[in-house]
mmCIF file of C-alpha atoms in Angstrom:
data_model
loop_
_atom_site.group_PDB
_atom_site.id
_atom_site.type_symbol
_atom_site.label_atom_id
_atom_site.label_comp_id
_atom_site.label_asym_id
_atom_site.label_seq_id
_atom_site.Cartn_x
_atom_site.Cartn_y
_atom_site.Cartn_z
ATOM 1 C CA MET A 1 -35.204 28.105 -95.890
ATOM 2 C CA ASN A 2 -32.487 26.036 -94.630
ATOM 3 C CA GLN A 3 -31.865 28.307 -92.100
ATOM 4 C CA TYR A 4 -35.342 28.392 -90.754
ATOM 5 C CA ILE A 5 -34.887 24.515 -90.849
ATOM 6 C CA LEU A 6 -31.523 24.214 -88.968
ATOM 7 C CA LEU A 7 -32.994 27.295 -86.812
ATOM 8 C CA THR A 8 -36.066 24.764 -86.054
ATOM 9 C CA ILE A 9 -33.974 21.762 -85.135
ATOM 10 C CA GLU A 10 -31.982 23.780 -82.735
ATOM 11 C CA LEU A 11 -34.776 24.868 -81.127
ATOM 12 C CA ILE A 12 -35.919 21.485 -80.523
ATOM 13 C CA ALA A 13 -32.882 19.804 -80.174
ATOM 14 C CA LEU A 14 -31.814 22.682 -77.357
ATOM 15 C CA PRO A 15 -34.596 22.201 -74.665
ATOM 16 C CA ILE A 16 -33.963 18.194 -74.937
ATOM 17 C CA ILE A 17 -30.545 18.475 -74.186
ATOM 18 C CA ALA A 18 -31.266 21.356 -71.811
ATOM 19 C CA PHE A 19 -33.801 18.420 -70.045
ATOM 20 C CA ILE A 20 -31.837 15.750 -70.225
ATOM 21 C CA PHE A 21 -29.140 17.807 -68.047
ATOM 22 C CA TRP A 22 -31.867 18.571 -65.474
ATOM 23 C CA LYS A 23 -33.336 15.026 -65.452
ATOM 24 C CA SER A 24 -30.327 13.289 -64.696
ATOM 25 C CA GLY A 25 -29.351 14.828 -61.723
ATOM 26 C CA LYS A 26 -26.450 12.350 -61.558
ATOM 27 C CA GLY A 27 -22.665 13.458 -61.314
ATOM 28 C CA ARG A 28 -20.692 15.859 -63.272
ATOM 29 C CA GLN A 29 -18.801 13.213 -64.807
ATOM 30 C CA GLN A 30 -21.656 11.364 -65.588
ATOM 31 C CA LEU A 31 -23.206 14.614 -66.903
ATOM 32 C CA ILE A 32 -20.654 15.638 -68.687
ATOM 33 C CA LYS A 33 -20.541 12.004 -70.384
ATOM 34 C CA GLN A 34 -24.016 11.924 -71.393
ATOM 35 C CA GLU A 35 -23.879 15.505 -72.495
ATOM 36 C CA LYS A 36 -20.968 14.323 -75.143
ATOM 37 C CA GLN A 37 -23.793 11.590 -76.304
ATOM 38 C CA THR A 38 -26.376 13.574 -76.129
ATOM 39 C CA ARG A 39 -24.420 16.025 -78.429
ATOM 40 C CA GLN A 40 -23.403 13.389 -80.692
ATOM 41 C CA GLN A 41 -26.314 11.957 -80.988
ATOM 42 C CA ALA A 42 -27.999 15.440 -81.795
ATOM 43 C CA GLN A 43 -25.416 16.178 -83.823
ATOM 44 C CA ASP A 44 -25.975 13.200 -85.990
ATOM 45 C CA ILE A 45 -29.534 13.373 -86.450
ATOM 46 C CA ILE A 46 -29.315 17.332 -87.243
ATOM 47 C CA SER A 47 -26.597 16.143 -89.568
ATOM 48 C CA ARG A 48 -28.608 13.244 -91.230
ATOM 49 C CA ALA A 49 -32.386 15.767 -90.907
ATOM 50 C CA GLY A 50 -30.123 18.502 -93.101
ATOM 51 C CA GLN A 51 -29.078 16.266 -95.315
ATOM 52 C CA GLN A 52 -32.507 14.517 -96.243
ATOM 53 C CA ALA A 53 -33.617 18.558 -96.341
ATOM 54 C CA THR A 54 -31.053 19.345 -98.949
ATOM 55 C CA ALA A 55 -31.962 16.675 -100.582
ATOM 56 C CA ALA A 56 -35.611 16.961 -101.007
ATOM 57 C CA MET A 57 -34.903 20.569 -101.461
ATOM 58 C CA ILE A 58 -32.510 19.705 -104.754
ATOM 59 C CA ASN A 59 -34.709 17.321 -105.841
ATOM 60 C CA THR A 60 -38.098 19.385 -105.619
ATOM 61 C CA GLU A 61 -37.828 22.280 -107.398
ATOM 62 C CA ASN A 62 -41.196 23.549 -105.929
ATOM 63 C CA LEU A 63 -41.008 23.577 -102.238
ATOM 64 C CA THR A 64 -44.482 23.080 -101.036
ATOM 65 C CA GLY A 65 -46.160 23.130 -97.797
ATOM 66 C CA GLN A 66 -46.479 19.169 -97.743
ATOM 67 C CA SER A 67 -43.170 18.623 -98.536
ATOM 68 C CA ILE A 68 -42.372 20.889 -94.774
ATOM 69 C CA ASN A 69 -44.905 19.015 -93.390
ATOM 70 C CA ILE A 70 -43.267 15.485 -94.427
ATOM 71 C CA LEU A 71 -39.701 16.632 -93.196
ATOM 72 C CA THR A 72 -41.205 18.147 -89.760
ATOM 73 C CA ASN A 73 -42.866 14.768 -89.542
ATOM 74 C CA HIS A 74 -39.512 13.170 -90.120
ATOM 75 C CA LEU A 75 -37.976 15.168 -87.524
ATOM 76 C CA LYS A 76 -40.425 14.874 -84.912
ATOM 77 C CA ASP A 77 -40.308 10.714 -85.698
ATOM 78 C CA SER A 78 -36.295 11.270 -85.122
ATOM 79 C CA MET A 79 -36.676 13.611 -81.955
ATOM 80 C CA THR A 80 -39.239 10.946 -80.749
ATOM 81 C CA ASP A 81 -36.439 7.884 -81.437
ATOM 82 C CA LEU A 82 -33.669 10.420 -80.053
ATOM 83 C CA LEU A 83 -35.436 10.825 -76.515
ATOM 84 C CA LYS A 84 -36.746 7.001 -76.742
ATOM 85 C CA ASN A 85 -32.887 6.379 -76.838
ATOM 86 C CA ILE A 86 -32.044 8.967 -73.944
ATOM 87 C CA GLU A 87 -34.519 7.775 -71.386
ATOM 88 C CA ALA A 88 -33.363 4.015 -72.229
ATOM 89 C CA GLN A 89 -29.929 4.875 -71.440
ATOM 90 C CA PHE A 90 -30.903 7.426 -68.911
ATOM 91 C CA ALA A 91 -32.594 4.232 -67.365
ATOM 92 C CA LYS A 92 -29.633 2.105 -67.860
ATOM 93 C CA GLU A 93 -27.364 4.700 -66.025
ATOM 94 C CA LYS A 94 -29.472 4.946 -63.222
ATOM 95 C CA GLU A 95 -29.728 1.327 -63.048
ATOM 96 C CA GLU A 96 -25.935 1.174 -63.156
ATOM 97 C CA SER A 97 -25.622 3.969 -60.962
ATOM 98 C CA LEU A 98 -27.855 2.605 -58.160
ATOM 99 C CA GLN A 99 -25.782 -0.724 -58.199
ATOM 100 C CA SER A 100 -22.819 0.960 -57.984
ATOM 101 C CA LEU A 101 -23.907 2.916 -54.936
ATOM 102 C CA LYS A 102 -25.338 -0.454 -53.365
ATOM 103 C CA GLU A 103 -22.079 -2.137 -54.115
ATOM 104 C CA LEU A 104 -19.958 0.889 -52.704
ATOM 105 C CA SER A 105 -22.132 0.983 -49.426
ATOM 106 C CA ARG A 106 -22.064 -2.557 -48.908
ATOM 107 C CA GLN A 107 -18.184 -2.330 -49.096
ATOM 108 C CA GLN A 108 -18.470 0.649 -46.906
ATOM 109 C CA ILE A 109 -20.941 -1.240 -44.405
ATOM 110 C CA GLU A 110 -18.824 -4.126 -44.553
ATOM 111 C CA LYS A 111 -15.404 -2.366 -43.711
ATOM 112 C CA PHE A 112 -17.238 -0.324 -40.614
ATOM 113 C CA SER A 113 -18.310 -3.625 -39.631
ATOM 114 C CA GLN A 114 -14.731 -4.876 -39.868
ATOM 115 C CA GLU A 115 -13.239 -1.804 -37.882
ATOM 116 C CA LEU A 116 -16.180 -1.629 -35.433
ATOM 117 C CA ILE A 117 -15.479 -5.327 -34.631
ATOM 118 C CA LYS A 118 -11.383 -4.507 -34.441
ATOM 119 C CA ALA A 119 -12.058 -1.984 -32.311
ATOM 120 C CA THR A 120 -14.470 -4.057 -30.264
ATOM 121 C CA VAL A 121 -12.178 -6.597 -29.804
ATOM 122 C CA GLU A 122 -9.531 -4.183 -28.621
ATOM 123 C CA ALA A 123 -11.322 -2.539 -26.714
ATOM 124 C CA LYS A 124 -12.383 -5.684 -24.952
ATOM 125 C CA GLN A 125 -8.803 -6.613 -24.763
ATOM 126 C CA ALA A 126 -7.963 -3.183 -23.109
ATOM 127 C CA VAL A 127 -10.450 -3.651 -20.348
ATOM 128 C CA ASP A 128 -9.387 -7.342 -19.834
ATOM 129 C CA SER A 129 -5.774 -6.228 -19.280
ATOM 130 C CA GLN A 130 -6.904 -3.381 -16.857
ATOM 131 C CA GLY A 131 -9.458 -6.122 -15.236
ATOM 132 C CA LYS A 132 -6.479 -8.285 -14.978
ATOM 133 C CA LEU A 133 -3.953 -5.711 -13.170
ATOM 134 C CA GLN A 134 -7.314 -4.608 -10.730
ATOM 135 C CA PHE A 135 -7.936 -8.206 -9.852
ATOM 136 C CA ASN A 136 -4.085 -8.704 -9.286
ATOM 137 C CA LYS A 137 -3.936 -5.587 -6.607
ATOM 138 C CA ILE A 138 -6.947 -6.445 -5.496
ATOM 139 C CA GLN A 139 -5.719 -9.959 -4.801
ATOM 140 C CA LYS A 140 -2.409 -8.648 -3.542
ATOM 141 C CA GLU A 141 -4.208 -5.929 -0.933
ATOM 142 C CA LEU A 142 -6.364 -9.058 0.493
ATOM 143 C CA ASP A 143 -3.606 -11.470 1.002
ATOM 144 C CA LEU A 144 -1.936 -8.495 3.258
ATOM 145 C CA TYR A 145 -5.127 -7.898 5.250
ATOM 146 C CA LYS A 146 -5.410 -11.454 5.401
ATOM 147 C CA LYS A 147 -1.824 -11.611 7.058
ATOM 148 C CA GLN A 148 -2.410 -8.679 9.212
ATOM 149 C CA LYS A 149 -5.225 -10.216 10.239
ATOM 150 C CA MET A 150 -3.534 -13.752 11.310
ATOM 151 C CA GLU A 151 -0.699 -12.078 12.404
ATOM 152 C CA LYS A 152 -2.901 -9.848 14.787
ATOM 153 C CA VAL A 153 -4.955 -13.070 15.952
ATOM 154 C CA ASP A 154 -1.880 -14.987 16.697
ATOM 155 C CA ALA A 155 -0.729 -12.158 18.651
ATOM 156 C CA GLU A 156 -3.987 -11.726 20.874
ATOM 157 C CA ILE A 157 -3.823 -16.141 21.048
ATOM 158 C CA LYS A 158 -0.261 -15.663 22.336
ATOM 159 C CA THR A 159 -1.223 -13.130 24.826
ATOM 160 C CA LEU A 160 -4.600 -14.957 26.088
ATOM 161 C CA VAL A 161 -2.576 -18.104 26.506
ATOM 162 C CA ASN A 162 0.172 -16.402 28.723
ATOM 163 C CA LYS A 163 -2.241 -14.334 30.383
ATOM 164 C CA ILE A 164 -3.837 -17.701 31.331
ATOM 165 C CA ALA A 165 -0.787 -19.603 31.974
ATOM 166 C CA ALA A 166 0.429 -16.700 34.054
ATOM 167 C CA GLU A 167 -3.008 -16.766 35.978
ATOM 168 C CA VAL A 168 -2.614 -20.457 36.634
ATOM 169 C CA LEU A 169 0.966 -20.820 37.418
ATOM 170 C CA ASN A 170 0.963 -17.604 39.426
ATOM 171 C CA LYS A 171 -1.466 -19.343 41.804
ATOM 172 C CA SER A 172 -0.058 -22.963 41.270
ATOM 173 C CA ILE A 173 3.792 -21.595 42.136
ATOM 174 C CA SER A 174 4.495 -22.027 46.296
ATOM 175 C CA LEU A 175 6.758 -19.424 47.901
ATOM 176 C CA LYS A 176 9.385 -22.164 47.860
ATOM 177 C CA ASP A 177 9.350 -22.784 44.063
ATOM 178 C CA HIS A 178 9.882 -19.247 43.401
ATOM 179 C CA GLU A 179 12.971 -19.361 45.611
ATOM 180 C CA LYS A 180 14.140 -22.804 43.925
ATOM 181 C CA LEU A 181 13.479 -20.783 40.621
ATOM 182 C CA ILE A 182 15.039 -17.596 41.392
ATOM 183 C CA LEU A 183 18.058 -19.337 42.758
ATOM 184 C CA GLN A 184 18.106 -21.658 39.411
ATOM 185 C CA SER A 185 18.127 -18.422 37.461
ATOM 186 C CA LEU A 186 21.157 -17.158 39.718
ATOM 187 C CA GLU A 187 23.000 -20.555 39.016
ATOM 188 C CA GLN A 188 22.318 -20.134 35.369
ATOM 189 C CA ALA A 189 23.358 -16.581 35.254
ATOM 190 C CA GLY A 190 26.554 -17.459 36.817
ATOM 191 C CA LYS A 191 27.320 -20.199 34.748
ATOM 192 C CA GLU A 192 26.784 -17.748 31.946
ATOM 193 C CA GLY A 193 29.048 -15.419 32.853
ATOM 194 C CA LEU A 194 26.840 -12.751 33.255
ATOM 195 C CA PHE A 195 27.913 -11.667 36.675
ATOM 196 C CA ARG A 196 32.108 -11.978 35.814
ATOM 197 C CA MET B 1 34.417 -4.005 55.315
ATOM 198 C CA ASN B 2 33.315 -7.190 54.479
ATOM 199 C CA GLN B 3 29.373 -7.803 54.563
ATOM 200 C CA ILE B 4 29.250 -4.723 56.624
ATOM 201 C CA LEU B 5 26.836 -2.741 53.829
ATOM 202 C CA HIS B 6 24.452 -5.786 54.446
ATOM 203 C CA VAL B 7 22.188 -3.189 55.240
ATOM 204 C CA ALA B 8 21.720 -2.393 51.785
ATOM 205 C CA ARG B 9 21.011 -5.510 49.899
ATOM 206 C CA THR B 10 18.388 -3.377 47.490
ATOM 207 C CA SER B 11 18.117 -0.138 45.879
ATOM 208 C CA ARG B 12 15.179 0.746 48.090
ATOM 209 C CA GLU B 13 17.531 0.031 51.310
ATOM 210 C CA ARG B 14 20.184 2.345 49.798
ATOM 211 C CA VAL B 15 17.908 5.036 49.555
ATOM 212 C CA GLU B 16 16.530 4.505 52.921
ATOM 213 C CA ILE B 17 19.942 4.380 54.557
ATOM 214 C CA MET B 18 21.537 6.912 52.996
ATOM 215 C CA GLU B 19 18.404 9.296 53.922
ATOM 216 C CA LYS B 20 19.223 8.154 57.537
ATOM 217 C CA LEU B 21 23.077 9.171 57.097
ATOM 218 C CA ALA B 22 21.877 12.399 55.203
ATOM 219 C CA ASP B 23 19.702 13.257 58.622
ATOM 220 C CA LEU B 24 22.361 12.041 61.022
ATOM 221 C CA SER B 25 25.194 13.981 59.058
ATOM 222 C CA SER B 26 23.305 16.995 59.719
ATOM 223 C CA SER B 27 22.702 16.530 63.264
ATOM 224 C CA LEU B 28 26.114 16.594 64.168
ATOM 225 C CA PHE B 29 26.009 19.898 63.405
ATOM 226 C CA ASN B 30 23.556 20.310 66.239
ATOM 227 C CA LEU B 31 25.429 20.379 69.497
ATOM 228 C CA LYS B 32 22.450 19.792 71.923
ATOM 229 C CA THR B 33 21.663 16.550 70.065
ATOM 230 C CA ARG B 34 22.909 13.391 71.870
ATOM 231 C CA LEU B 35 24.378 10.998 69.078
ATOM 232 C CA ASN B 36 23.586 8.122 70.928
ATOM 233 C CA LYS B 37 20.391 8.707 71.104
ATOM 234 C CA LYS B 38 19.610 10.192 67.650
ATOM 235 C CA ILE B 39 21.441 6.763 66.141
ATOM 236 C CA ASP B 40 19.539 4.713 68.317
ATOM 237 C CA SER B 41 16.033 6.740 66.935
ATOM 238 C CA LEU B 42 17.194 6.921 63.142
ATOM 239 C CA LEU B 43 19.282 3.579 62.898
ATOM 240 C CA SER B 44 17.543 -0.507 63.126
ATOM 241 C CA LEU B 45 19.997 -2.736 65.036
ATOM 242 C CA LYS B 46 21.331 -4.195 62.031
ATOM 243 C CA GLN B 47 22.115 -0.886 60.617
ATOM 244 C CA LYS B 48 23.601 0.381 64.342
ATOM 245 C CA ASN B 49 25.744 -2.782 64.252
ATOM 246 C CA THR B 50 26.801 -1.878 60.711
ATOM 247 C CA LEU B 51 28.256 1.242 61.598
ATOM 248 C CA ARG B 52 29.836 -0.128 65.071
ATOM 249 C CA GLU B 53 31.626 -2.660 62.963
ATOM 250 C CA LEU B 54 33.214 -0.050 60.436
ATOM 251 C CA ALA B 55 33.725 2.098 63.311
ATOM 252 C CA ARG B 56 35.967 -0.392 64.937
ATOM 253 C CA GLN B 57 37.601 -1.343 61.663
ATOM 254 C CA GLN B 58 38.821 2.308 61.251
ATOM 255 C CA ASN B 59 39.672 2.817 64.904
ATOM 256 C CA LEU B 60 37.247 5.529 65.209
ATOM 257 C CA SER B 61 34.316 6.125 68.009
ATOM 258 C CA VAL B 62 30.706 6.455 66.953
ATOM 259 C CA THR B 63 30.333 8.887 69.803
ATOM 260 C CA ASN B 64 33.109 11.486 68.487
ATOM 261 C CA ARG B 65 31.298 14.017 66.138
ATOM 262 C CA SER B 66 33.994 14.363 64.398
ATOM 263 C CA ASN B 67 34.948 10.093 63.942
ATOM 264 C CA LEU B 68 30.859 10.029 63.393
ATOM 265 C CA ALA B 69 31.378 12.677 60.471
ATOM 266 C CA LYS B 70 34.350 10.502 59.018
ATOM 267 C CA LEU B 71 32.335 7.452 59.455
ATOM 268 C CA LEU B 72 29.012 8.827 57.760
ATOM 269 C CA ASN B 73 31.436 10.214 54.665
ATOM 270 C CA LEU B 74 32.794 6.701 54.592
ATOM 271 C CA LEU B 75 29.835 4.809 54.768
ATOM 272 C CA LYS B 76 28.172 7.491 52.418
ATOM 273 C CA GLU B 77 30.558 6.576 49.768
ATOM 274 C CA LYS B 78 31.009 2.751 50.432
ATOM 275 C CA LEU B 79 27.129 2.557 49.521
ATOM 276 C CA ALA B 80 27.370 5.017 46.631
ATOM 277 C CA ASP B 81 30.328 2.859 45.180
ATOM 278 C CA LEU B 82 28.348 -0.196 44.945
ATOM 279 C CA PRO B 83 27.263 -1.951 41.595
ATOM 280 C CA GLU B 84 24.233 -2.276 41.009
ATOM 281 C CA ILE B 85 22.601 -5.454 39.139
ATOM 282 C CA ASN B 86 18.819 -5.249 37.857
ATOM 283 C CA ILE B 87 16.864 -8.094 38.427
ATOM 284 C CA THR B 88 12.955 -8.600 37.601
ATOM 285 C CA LEU B 89 11.183 -11.234 39.804
ATOM 286 C CA ALA B 90 7.707 -12.385 39.202
ATOM 287 C CA ILE B 91 6.639 -12.045 43.065
ATOM 288 C CA GLU B 92 7.255 -8.811 45.396
ATOM 289 C CA PRO B 93 10.403 -10.509 46.956
ATOM 290 C CA THR B 94 10.181 -11.507 50.755
ATOM 291 C CA ASN B 95 13.351 -10.820 53.361
ATOM 292 C CA GLU B 96 14.245 -14.183 52.650
ATOM 293 C CA ILE B 97 14.425 -14.291 49.067
ATOM 294 C CA ILE B 98 16.355 -10.750 49.111
ATOM 295 C CA ASP B 99 19.120 -12.767 51.664
ATOM 296 C CA LEU B 100 18.988 -15.744 49.330
ATOM 297 C CA ILE B 101 19.842 -13.463 46.498
ATOM 298 C CA TYR B 102 22.254 -11.204 47.845
ATOM 299 C CA ASN B 103 23.962 -14.186 49.933
ATOM 300 C CA PHE B 104 24.132 -16.018 46.667
ATOM 301 C CA TYR B 105 26.257 -13.375 45.092
ATOM 302 C CA ILE B 106 28.257 -12.841 48.262
ATOM 303 C CA GLU B 107 29.164 -16.500 48.463
ATOM 304 C CA LYS B 108 29.765 -17.247 44.751
ATOM 305 C CA TYR B 109 32.020 -13.384 44.245
ATOM 306 C CA HIS B 110 32.755 -13.088 46.995
ATOM 307 C CA LYS B 111 31.717 -9.263 46.725
ATOM 308 C CA GLU B 112 28.654 -6.783 47.555
ATOM 309 C CA VAL B 113 26.396 -5.348 45.040
ATOM 310 C CA ILE B 114 23.516 -3.464 45.206
ATOM 311 C CA TRP B 115 20.260 -5.370 43.740
ATOM 312 C CA ASN B 116 17.716 -3.345 41.853
ATOM 313 C CA ILE B 117 14.178 -5.313 42.341
ATOM 314 C CA THR B 118 11.330 -4.993 39.773
ATOM 315 C CA VAL B 119 8.478 -7.137 40.202
ATOM 316 C CA ASP B 120 6.459 -8.267 36.952
ATOM 317 C CA SER B 121 3.872 -11.291 37.648
ATOM 318 C CA THR B 122 3.816 -12.003 33.610
ATOM 319 C CA ILE B 123 6.999 -13.223 34.101
ATOM 320 C CA ILE B 124 5.285 -16.319 36.090
ATOM 321 C CA GLY B 125 8.937 -17.419 37.977
ATOM 322 C CA GLY B 126 12.568 -17.422 38.003
ATOM 323 C CA ALA B 127 14.101 -14.250 37.065
ATOM 324 C CA ILE B 128 15.210 -11.591 34.368
ATOM 325 C CA PHE B 129 18.663 -10.235 34.843
ATOM 326 C CA GLY B 130 20.237 -6.999 33.095
ATOM 327 C CA TYR B 131 24.055 -6.197 34.226
ATOM 328 C CA SER B 132 26.753 -4.346 32.269
ATOM 329 C CA GLY B 133 24.811 -3.825 29.621
ATOM 330 C CA GLU B 134 23.958 -7.790 29.197
ATOM 331 C CA PHE B 135 20.282 -8.946 29.540
ATOM 332 C CA LYS B 136 19.579 -12.565 30.807
ATOM 333 C CA ASP B 137 15.875 -13.732 30.639
ATOM 334 C CA TYR B 138 15.644 -17.137 32.665
ATOM 335 C CA SER B 139 11.873 -16.583 33.172
ATOM 336 C CA LEU B 140 9.272 -19.164 33.399
ATOM 337 C CA LYS B 141 7.505 -17.320 31.053
ATOM 338 C CA LYS B 142 10.031 -17.621 28.421
ATOM 339 C CA ARG B 143 10.652 -21.421 29.472
ATOM 340 C CA VAL B 144 6.477 -21.880 28.524
ATOM 341 C CA LEU B 145 6.588 -20.232 25.358
ATOM 342 C CA ASN B 146 9.842 -22.075 24.244
ATOM 343 C CA HIS B 147 7.828 -24.879 25.351
ATOM 344 C CA GLU B 148 10.749 -25.930 27.379
ATOM 345 C CA SER B 149 10.284 -28.764 30.701
ATOM 346 C CA ILE B 150 9.422 -26.683 33.704
#
């Protein structure tokens, strides 16, 4: 008779345990932890039920169908309590896991955000540095271009002035003036020892 | 021999007279040619006088073919040996200006040179000289650019 009772208990308890495993869907560690706790609780209940059944059998020599009903009801109540406890624990675990997940997500988002800010700052610095170099290069090229242009303009002005001066002076210098200038040049060259 | 080369004051004149002397030299071999007539037709009065002066100095006769050959060779050698001074002027020089330059040098240094004249109007006035690897600019252009008083 005891064997039947134990078998019945096990037949009821095992699907429950399987259900718990199936329903939890949590991480392996949580499942193992839950499984241990559940198994312990189930064993406690089975042990208690066994003890009660044994006591009933000892106290009652004539085991009637009523006694079996009482035992079955008692087991049923115990199982209901167990289920309630497990569900409550599961809900608690679920809530804790969600909180933990939220916290983890928050930390990861914060970390990601910081890394993103850091990367953005570094990228900006790199762009700024590159921009500065580019700016300096363009500035140098611009200065050189300006210098070349100014030199060209200077040369053109000089040429123009020379041309105008030459034209004006050539027209205004008489032959006598030319002779005088040539003679001055000869004397100057002589003084400077060119013809020695 | 002083100033007998007055006929060649410039490079252009030297080339011109050298060509005439070469022509005269070649005519010496033609015995039918009358030398006096040839000299008259080829040379200017100044050039003829130069040749005669040289003949007098060397006691040679211009009518004698061998004497004349010697004279021509001597004259060609003298002309070829004359040093050259480069001069740049602002205007095409008149005969008076060439004389002015030529005589200035003769009077000052008592020796003859050939003036290699170049004209460059951009120098405005004055002259630029190049001699014995030296270069001197006394042009009006330079004075204008250096803001010197003219």
